[in-house]
């Protein structure tokens, strides 16, 4: 029985480590963007109970230090207009905290916090093309409606979670009262996602 309890605790601890990036992403999106925890857990493929268990845990001294490092890195990143890569950031963090922080640790924390050197960002070259079809500007910036279902607008929002995964939320909003007529969550941003959202709205 004792072995089983120890085994369960070990498995729970490994699970927290394995899904840490997802937990952090859910926490930041919920706090900064106001997105639903249930929705984010569904996208990340984890149970809400597991997320809340991680959220209510007692942070280790290393985790607390990581939070302080990320906080200082964000301040410095903004101060230098994002020109520091992880090597320069490591030098400054070592001076700031007066200890030898590994550059791999700083690189991982920068990635977790979404901090990237602007020098390393290369813009993709796109060839200009003539659109095959240009929709008529029916709204003409008149974003109000006198009755329900008179004017609908749609948009697709991209969410990043985990190491490099993406999810897309397609929604249709009624300009009469701002209510969401329908929404569909998918892992590909394509016409099928938008058509599915429209089909759902028409059925409703």
PDB file of C-alpha atoms in Angstrom, residues 22 24 29 40 45 47 58 61 81-82 84-85 96 119 132 156 173 184 193 196 201:
ATOM      1  CA  UNK A  22       0.989  23.981 -20.772  1.00  0.00           C
ATOM      2  CA  UNK A  24       2.055  28.218 -17.506  1.00  0.00           C
ATOM      3  CA  UNK A  29      -3.657  33.406 -21.256  1.00  0.00           C
ATOM      4  CA  UNK A  40      -7.696  26.467 -22.613  1.00  0.00           C
ATOM      5  CA  UNK A  45      -5.612  18.364 -23.774  1.00  0.00           C
ATOM      6  CA  UNK A  47      -7.873  17.972 -17.167  1.00  0.00           C
ATOM      7  CA  UNK A  58       3.558  25.215  -3.067  1.00  0.00           C
ATOM      8  CA  UNK A  61      12.687  27.887  -4.233  1.00  0.00           C
ATOM      9  CA  UNK A  81      13.939  47.496 -26.987  1.00  0.00           C
ATOM     10  CA  UNK A  82      14.333  43.731 -27.210  1.00  0.00           C
ATOM     11  CA  UNK A  84      19.301  41.220 -26.168  1.00  0.00           C
ATOM     12  CA  UNK A  85      19.595  37.535 -27.018  1.00  0.00           C
ATOM     13  CA  UNK A  96      21.608  41.187 -11.195  1.00  0.00           C
ATOM     14  CA  UNK A 119      17.727  41.115 -34.297  1.00  0.00           C
ATOM     15  CA  UNK A 132      -8.831  36.274 -57.530  1.00  0.00           C
ATOM     16  CA  UNK A 156     -10.373  33.820 -36.337  1.00  0.00           C
ATOM     17  CA  UNK A 173     -20.684  38.058 -33.734  1.00  0.00           C
ATOM     18  CA  UNK A 184     -15.836  26.575 -33.495  1.00  0.00           C
ATOM     19  CA  UNK A 193     -13.178  26.068 -39.992  1.00  0.00           C
ATOM     20  CA  UNK A 196     -18.307  25.074 -40.056  1.00  0.00           C
ATOM     21  CA  UNK A 201     -24.830  29.756 -36.924  1.00  0.00           C
TER      22      UNK A 201
END
